[in-house]
mmCIF file of C-alpha atoms in Angstrom:
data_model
loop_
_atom_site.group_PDB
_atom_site.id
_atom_site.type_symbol
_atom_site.label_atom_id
_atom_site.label_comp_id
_atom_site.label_asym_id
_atom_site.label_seq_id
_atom_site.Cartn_x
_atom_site.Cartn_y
_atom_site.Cartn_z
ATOM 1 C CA UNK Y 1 49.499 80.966 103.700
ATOM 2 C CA UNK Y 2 50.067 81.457 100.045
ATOM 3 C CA UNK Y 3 53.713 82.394 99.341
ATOM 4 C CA UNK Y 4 57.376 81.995 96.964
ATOM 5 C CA UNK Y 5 59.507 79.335 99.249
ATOM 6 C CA UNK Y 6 62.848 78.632 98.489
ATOM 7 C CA UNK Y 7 64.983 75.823 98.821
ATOM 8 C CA UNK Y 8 67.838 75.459 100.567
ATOM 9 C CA UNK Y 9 68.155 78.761 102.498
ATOM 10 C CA UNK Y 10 72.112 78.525 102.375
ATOM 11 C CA UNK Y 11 74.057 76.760 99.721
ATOM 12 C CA UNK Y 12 77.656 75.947 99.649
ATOM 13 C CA UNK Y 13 79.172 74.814 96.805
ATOM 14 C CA UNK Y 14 82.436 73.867 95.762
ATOM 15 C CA UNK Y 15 84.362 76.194 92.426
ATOM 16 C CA UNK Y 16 82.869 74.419 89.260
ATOM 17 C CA UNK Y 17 80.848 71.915 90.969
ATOM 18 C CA UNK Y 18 76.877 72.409 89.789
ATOM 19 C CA UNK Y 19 74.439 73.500 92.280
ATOM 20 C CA UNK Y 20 70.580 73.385 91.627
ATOM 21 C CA UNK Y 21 68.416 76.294 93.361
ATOM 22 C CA UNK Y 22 64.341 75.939 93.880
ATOM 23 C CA UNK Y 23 61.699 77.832 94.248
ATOM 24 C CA UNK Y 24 57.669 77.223 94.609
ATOM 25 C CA UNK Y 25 55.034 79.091 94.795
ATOM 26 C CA UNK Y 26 51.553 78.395 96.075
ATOM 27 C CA UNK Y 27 50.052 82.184 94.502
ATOM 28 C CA UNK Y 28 49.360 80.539 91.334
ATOM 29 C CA UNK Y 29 51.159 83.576 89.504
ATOM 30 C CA UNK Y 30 52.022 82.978 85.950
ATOM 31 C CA UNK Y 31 55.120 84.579 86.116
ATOM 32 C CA UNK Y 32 58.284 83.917 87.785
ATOM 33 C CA UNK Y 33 61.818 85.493 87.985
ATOM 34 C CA UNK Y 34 65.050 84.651 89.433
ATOM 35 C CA UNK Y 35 67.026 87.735 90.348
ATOM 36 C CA UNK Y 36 71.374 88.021 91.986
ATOM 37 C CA UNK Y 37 71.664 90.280 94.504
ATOM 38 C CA UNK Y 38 74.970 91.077 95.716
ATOM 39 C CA UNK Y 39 75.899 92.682 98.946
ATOM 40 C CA UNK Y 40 74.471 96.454 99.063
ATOM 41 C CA UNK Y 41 73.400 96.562 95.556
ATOM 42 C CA UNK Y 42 69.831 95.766 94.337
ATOM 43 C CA UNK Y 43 68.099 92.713 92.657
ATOM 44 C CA UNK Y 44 69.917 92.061 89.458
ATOM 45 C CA UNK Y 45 66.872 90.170 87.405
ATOM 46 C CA UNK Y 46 69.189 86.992 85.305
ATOM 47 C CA UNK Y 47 65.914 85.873 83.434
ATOM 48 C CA UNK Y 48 61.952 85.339 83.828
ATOM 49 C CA UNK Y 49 59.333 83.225 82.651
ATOM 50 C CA UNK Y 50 56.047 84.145 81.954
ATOM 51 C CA UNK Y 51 53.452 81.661 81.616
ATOM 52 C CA UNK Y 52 55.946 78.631 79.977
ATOM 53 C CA UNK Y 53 58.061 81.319 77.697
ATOM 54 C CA UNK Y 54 61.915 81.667 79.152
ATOM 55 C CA UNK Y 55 62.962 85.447 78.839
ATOM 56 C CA UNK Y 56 66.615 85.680 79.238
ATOM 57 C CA UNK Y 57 68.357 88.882 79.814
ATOM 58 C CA UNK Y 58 70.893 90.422 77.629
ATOM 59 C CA UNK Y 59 73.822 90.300 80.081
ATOM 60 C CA UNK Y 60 73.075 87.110 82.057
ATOM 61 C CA UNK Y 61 76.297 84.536 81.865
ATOM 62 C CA UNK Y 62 75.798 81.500 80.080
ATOM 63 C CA UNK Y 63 76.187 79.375 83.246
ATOM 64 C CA UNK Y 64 73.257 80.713 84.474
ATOM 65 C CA UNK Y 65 70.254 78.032 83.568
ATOM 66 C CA UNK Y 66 66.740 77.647 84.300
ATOM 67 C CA UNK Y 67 64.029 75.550 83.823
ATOM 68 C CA UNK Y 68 60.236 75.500 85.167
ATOM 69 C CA UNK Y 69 58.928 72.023 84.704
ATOM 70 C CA UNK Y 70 55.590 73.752 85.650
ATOM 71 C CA UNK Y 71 53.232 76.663 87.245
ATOM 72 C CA UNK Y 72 54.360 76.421 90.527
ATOM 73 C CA UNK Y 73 58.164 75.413 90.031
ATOM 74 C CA UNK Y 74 61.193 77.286 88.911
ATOM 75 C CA UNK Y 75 64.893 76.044 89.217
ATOM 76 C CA UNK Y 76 68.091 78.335 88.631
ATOM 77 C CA UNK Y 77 71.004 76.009 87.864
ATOM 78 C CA UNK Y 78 74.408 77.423 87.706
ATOM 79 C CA UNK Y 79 76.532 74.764 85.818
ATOM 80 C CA UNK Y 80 80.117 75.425 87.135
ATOM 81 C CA UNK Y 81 79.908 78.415 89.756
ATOM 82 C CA UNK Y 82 82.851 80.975 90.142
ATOM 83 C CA UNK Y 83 83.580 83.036 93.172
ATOM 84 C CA UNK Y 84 81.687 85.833 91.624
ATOM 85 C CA UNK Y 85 78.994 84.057 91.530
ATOM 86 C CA UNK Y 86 78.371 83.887 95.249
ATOM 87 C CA UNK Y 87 75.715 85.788 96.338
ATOM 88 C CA UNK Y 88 71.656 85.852 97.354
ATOM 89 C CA UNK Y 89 69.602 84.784 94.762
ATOM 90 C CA UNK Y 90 65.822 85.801 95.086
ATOM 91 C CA UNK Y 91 63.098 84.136 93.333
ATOM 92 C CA UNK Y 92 59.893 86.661 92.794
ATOM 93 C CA UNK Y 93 56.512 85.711 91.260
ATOM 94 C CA UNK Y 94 53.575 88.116 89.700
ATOM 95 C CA UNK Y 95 50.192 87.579 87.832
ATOM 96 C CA UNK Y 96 50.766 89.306 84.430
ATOM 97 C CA UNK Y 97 47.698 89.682 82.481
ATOM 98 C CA UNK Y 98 49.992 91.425 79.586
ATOM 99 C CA UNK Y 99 47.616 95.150 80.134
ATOM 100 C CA UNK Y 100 49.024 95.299 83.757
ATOM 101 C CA UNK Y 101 52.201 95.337 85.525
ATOM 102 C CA UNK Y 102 51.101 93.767 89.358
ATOM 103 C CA UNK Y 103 53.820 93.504 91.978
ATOM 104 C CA UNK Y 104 56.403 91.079 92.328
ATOM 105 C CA UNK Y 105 56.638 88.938 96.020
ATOM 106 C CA UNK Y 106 59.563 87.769 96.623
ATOM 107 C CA UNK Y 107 60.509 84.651 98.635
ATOM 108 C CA UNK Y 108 63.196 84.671 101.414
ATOM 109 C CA UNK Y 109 66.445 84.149 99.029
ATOM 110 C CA UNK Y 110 69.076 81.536 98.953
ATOM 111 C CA UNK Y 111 72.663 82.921 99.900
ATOM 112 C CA UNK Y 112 75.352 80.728 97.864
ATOM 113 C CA UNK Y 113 78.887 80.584 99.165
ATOM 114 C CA UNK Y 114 81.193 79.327 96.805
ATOM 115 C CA UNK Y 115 84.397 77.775 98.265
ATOM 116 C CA UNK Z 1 65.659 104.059 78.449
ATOM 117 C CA UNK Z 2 64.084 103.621 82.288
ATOM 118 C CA UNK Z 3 65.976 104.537 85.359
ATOM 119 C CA UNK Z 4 65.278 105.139 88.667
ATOM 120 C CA UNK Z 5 67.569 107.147 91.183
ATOM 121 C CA UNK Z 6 67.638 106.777 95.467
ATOM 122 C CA UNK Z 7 70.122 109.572 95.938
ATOM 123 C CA UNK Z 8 70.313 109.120 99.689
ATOM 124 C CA UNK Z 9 72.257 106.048 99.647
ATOM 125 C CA UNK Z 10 71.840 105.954 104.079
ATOM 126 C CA UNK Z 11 69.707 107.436 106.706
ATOM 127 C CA UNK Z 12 70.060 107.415 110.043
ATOM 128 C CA UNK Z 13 67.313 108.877 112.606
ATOM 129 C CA UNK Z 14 66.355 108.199 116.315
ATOM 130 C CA UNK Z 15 62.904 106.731 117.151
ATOM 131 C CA UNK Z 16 59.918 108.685 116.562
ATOM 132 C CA UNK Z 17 61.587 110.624 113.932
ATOM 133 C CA UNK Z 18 59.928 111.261 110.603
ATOM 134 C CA UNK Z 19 62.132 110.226 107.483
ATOM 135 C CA UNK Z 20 61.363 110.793 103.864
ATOM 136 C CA UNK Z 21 62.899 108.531 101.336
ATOM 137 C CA UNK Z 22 63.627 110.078 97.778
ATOM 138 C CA UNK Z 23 62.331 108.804 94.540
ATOM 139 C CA UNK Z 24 62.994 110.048 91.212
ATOM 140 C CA UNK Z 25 62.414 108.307 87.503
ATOM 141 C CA UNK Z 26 62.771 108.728 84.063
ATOM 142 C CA UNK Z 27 60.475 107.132 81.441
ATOM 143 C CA UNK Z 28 59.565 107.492 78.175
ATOM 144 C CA UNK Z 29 56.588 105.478 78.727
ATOM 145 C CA UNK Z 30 53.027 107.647 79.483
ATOM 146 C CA UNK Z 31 51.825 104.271 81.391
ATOM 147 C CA UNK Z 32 54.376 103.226 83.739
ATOM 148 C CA UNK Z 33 53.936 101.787 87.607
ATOM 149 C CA UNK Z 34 55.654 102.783 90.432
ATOM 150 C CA UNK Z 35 56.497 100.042 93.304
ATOM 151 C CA UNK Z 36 58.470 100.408 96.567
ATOM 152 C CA UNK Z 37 59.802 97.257 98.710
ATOM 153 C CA UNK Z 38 61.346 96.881 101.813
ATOM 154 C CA UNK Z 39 64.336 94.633 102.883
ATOM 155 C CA UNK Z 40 64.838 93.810 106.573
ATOM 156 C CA UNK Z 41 68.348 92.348 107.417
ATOM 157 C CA UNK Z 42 66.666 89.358 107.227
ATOM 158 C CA UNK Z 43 66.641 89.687 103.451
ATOM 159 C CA UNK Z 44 63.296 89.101 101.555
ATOM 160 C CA UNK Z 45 62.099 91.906 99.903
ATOM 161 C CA UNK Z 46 58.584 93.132 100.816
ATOM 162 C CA UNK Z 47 56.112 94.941 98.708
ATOM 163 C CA UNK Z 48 54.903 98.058 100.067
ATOM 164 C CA UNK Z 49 53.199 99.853 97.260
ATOM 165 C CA UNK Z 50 52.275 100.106 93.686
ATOM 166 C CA UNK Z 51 50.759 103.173 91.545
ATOM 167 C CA UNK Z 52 50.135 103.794 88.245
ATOM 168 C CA UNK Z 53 50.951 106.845 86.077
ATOM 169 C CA UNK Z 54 47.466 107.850 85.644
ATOM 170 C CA UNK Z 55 47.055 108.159 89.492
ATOM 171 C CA UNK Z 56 48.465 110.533 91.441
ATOM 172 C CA UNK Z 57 46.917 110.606 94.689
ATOM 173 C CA UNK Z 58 49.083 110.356 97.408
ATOM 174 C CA UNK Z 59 48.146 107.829 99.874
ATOM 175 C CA UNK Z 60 48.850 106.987 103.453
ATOM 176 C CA UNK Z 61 48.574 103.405 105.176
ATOM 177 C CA UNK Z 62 49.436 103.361 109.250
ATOM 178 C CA UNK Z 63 52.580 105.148 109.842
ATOM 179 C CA UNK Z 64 53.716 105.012 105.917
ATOM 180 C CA UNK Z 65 52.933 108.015 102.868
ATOM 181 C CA UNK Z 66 53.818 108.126 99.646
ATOM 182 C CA UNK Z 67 53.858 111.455 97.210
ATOM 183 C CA UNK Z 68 53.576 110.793 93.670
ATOM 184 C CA UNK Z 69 54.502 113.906 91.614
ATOM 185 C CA UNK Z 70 54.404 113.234 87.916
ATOM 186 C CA UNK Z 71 55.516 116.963 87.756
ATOM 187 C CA UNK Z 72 58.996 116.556 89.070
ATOM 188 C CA UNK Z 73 58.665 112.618 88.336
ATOM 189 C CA UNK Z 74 59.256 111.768 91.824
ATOM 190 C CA UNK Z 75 57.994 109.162 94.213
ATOM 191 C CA UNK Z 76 58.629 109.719 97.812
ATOM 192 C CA UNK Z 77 57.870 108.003 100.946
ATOM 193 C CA UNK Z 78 57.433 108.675 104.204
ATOM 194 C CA UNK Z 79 57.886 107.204 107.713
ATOM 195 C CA UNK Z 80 56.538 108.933 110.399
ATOM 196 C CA UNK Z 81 57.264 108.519 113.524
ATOM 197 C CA UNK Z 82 59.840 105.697 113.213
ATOM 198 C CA UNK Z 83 60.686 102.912 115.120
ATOM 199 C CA UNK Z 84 63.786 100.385 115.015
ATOM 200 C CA UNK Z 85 61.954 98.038 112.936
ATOM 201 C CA UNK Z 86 61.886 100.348 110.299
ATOM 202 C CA UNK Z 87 65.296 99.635 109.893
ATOM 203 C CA UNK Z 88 65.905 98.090 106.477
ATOM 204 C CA UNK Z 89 66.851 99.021 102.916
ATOM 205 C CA UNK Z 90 63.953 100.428 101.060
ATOM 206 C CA UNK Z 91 64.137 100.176 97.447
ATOM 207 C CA UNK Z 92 62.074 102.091 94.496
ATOM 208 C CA UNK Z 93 61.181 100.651 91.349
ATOM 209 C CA UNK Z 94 59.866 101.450 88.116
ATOM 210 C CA UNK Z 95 57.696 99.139 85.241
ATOM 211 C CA UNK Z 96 56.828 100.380 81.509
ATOM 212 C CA UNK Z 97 53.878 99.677 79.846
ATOM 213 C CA UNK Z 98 51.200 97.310 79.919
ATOM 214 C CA UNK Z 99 53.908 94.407 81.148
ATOM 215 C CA UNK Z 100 57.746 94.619 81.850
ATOM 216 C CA UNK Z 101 60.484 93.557 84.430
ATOM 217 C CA UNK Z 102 61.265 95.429 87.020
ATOM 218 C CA UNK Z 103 63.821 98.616 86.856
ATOM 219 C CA UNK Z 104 65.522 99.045 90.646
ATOM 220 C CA UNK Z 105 67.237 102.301 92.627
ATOM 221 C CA UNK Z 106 70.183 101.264 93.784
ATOM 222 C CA UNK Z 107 68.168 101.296 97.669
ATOM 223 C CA UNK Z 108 68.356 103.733 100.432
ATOM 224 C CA UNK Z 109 69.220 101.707 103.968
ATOM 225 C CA UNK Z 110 67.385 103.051 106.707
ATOM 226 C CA UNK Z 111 68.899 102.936 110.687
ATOM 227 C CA UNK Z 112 66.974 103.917 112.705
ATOM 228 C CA UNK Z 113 68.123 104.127 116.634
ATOM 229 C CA UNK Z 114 66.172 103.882 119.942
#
């Protein structure tokens, strides 16, 4: 089945140390987002790309990094992770054809602990 | 600017009860889309629905029904007759224009009970 997987499901990480998030798709969507949810609150969208063009939002911390090396691949690095950084991040994908705003689908999360 | 407000911030209802869900939006925009999603404890969000500002019809799939009212810009949804696995947090969203990112509610969590 076509779908956004992410890798791992559950991340620990130590305060400061870098940890590397994925996320693939198999929809062939040109656009993909990474989003910080913390607990009861909703999706907090860090940045997007569409197509290869990185759209970073205003209030997104500087340790927050990403990269997509290509269509179906999208990595959220966090260079030296805080305690308040712990938290589910979601990776979502849509088909933009810049006339249309489709739905986003969302793949399963990874929750981060930071120790 | 967008925003989009999920006053009831829980529900609770026993099995079989209907529920409505409250949407309401502010835009600036005359095209906009409307999108709800669902998140089971399990965490991954699930689409539900999407509309567009130029279409009002309400529409009903299985047990679910939304009401789009650009009058009182609301967007509404309905269970009926609900059952435990219902139970998640349901959230509302809002896009502007041709293309943008996604504006949230802040979710309404939904318990229901047998």
């Amino acid at each position: 089945d076509a779908m956004v997987i992410q890798n791992p499901r559950y991340q620990v990480t130590q305060f400061g140390k870098p940890v590397t998030l994925s996320c693939s798709q198999t929809l062939n969507h040109n656009v993909m987002y990474w989003y910080q949810q913390k607990s009861s609150q909703a999706p907090k969208l860090l940045f997007h790309y569409y197509d290869k063009d990185f759209n970073n939002e205003a209030d997104t911390p500087d340790n927050f990094q990403s990269r997509r090396p290509n269509t179906s691949f999208c990595f959220l690095d966090i260079r030296s992770p805080g305690l308040g950084d712990a938290a589910m991040y979601l990776c979502a994908t849509s088909r933009e054809t810049g006339g249309t705003s489709y739905e986003q689908y969302f793949g399963p999360g990874t929750r981060l602990t930071v120790t | 600017a967008q925003k989009v407000t999920q006053a009831q911030t829980e529900i609770s209802v026993v099995e079989k009860e209907d529920v409505t869900l409250d949407c309401v939006y502010e835009t600036r925009d005359t095209t906009y889309y409307l999108f709800w999603y669902k998140q089971p404890p399990s965490g991954e969000l699930v689409f539900l629905i999407r509309r567009n500002s130029f279409d009002e019809q309400n529409e009903i799939s299985g047990r679910y029904s939304w009401n789009f009212q650009k009058s009182t810009s609301s967007f509404n949804f309905t269970i009926t007759a609900s059952q435990v696995v219902d139970s998640a947090v349901y959230f509302c969203a809002l896009s502007e224009g041709g293309y943008s990112t996604l504006t949230f509610g802040k979710g309404t969590m939904l318990l229901v009970s047998p």
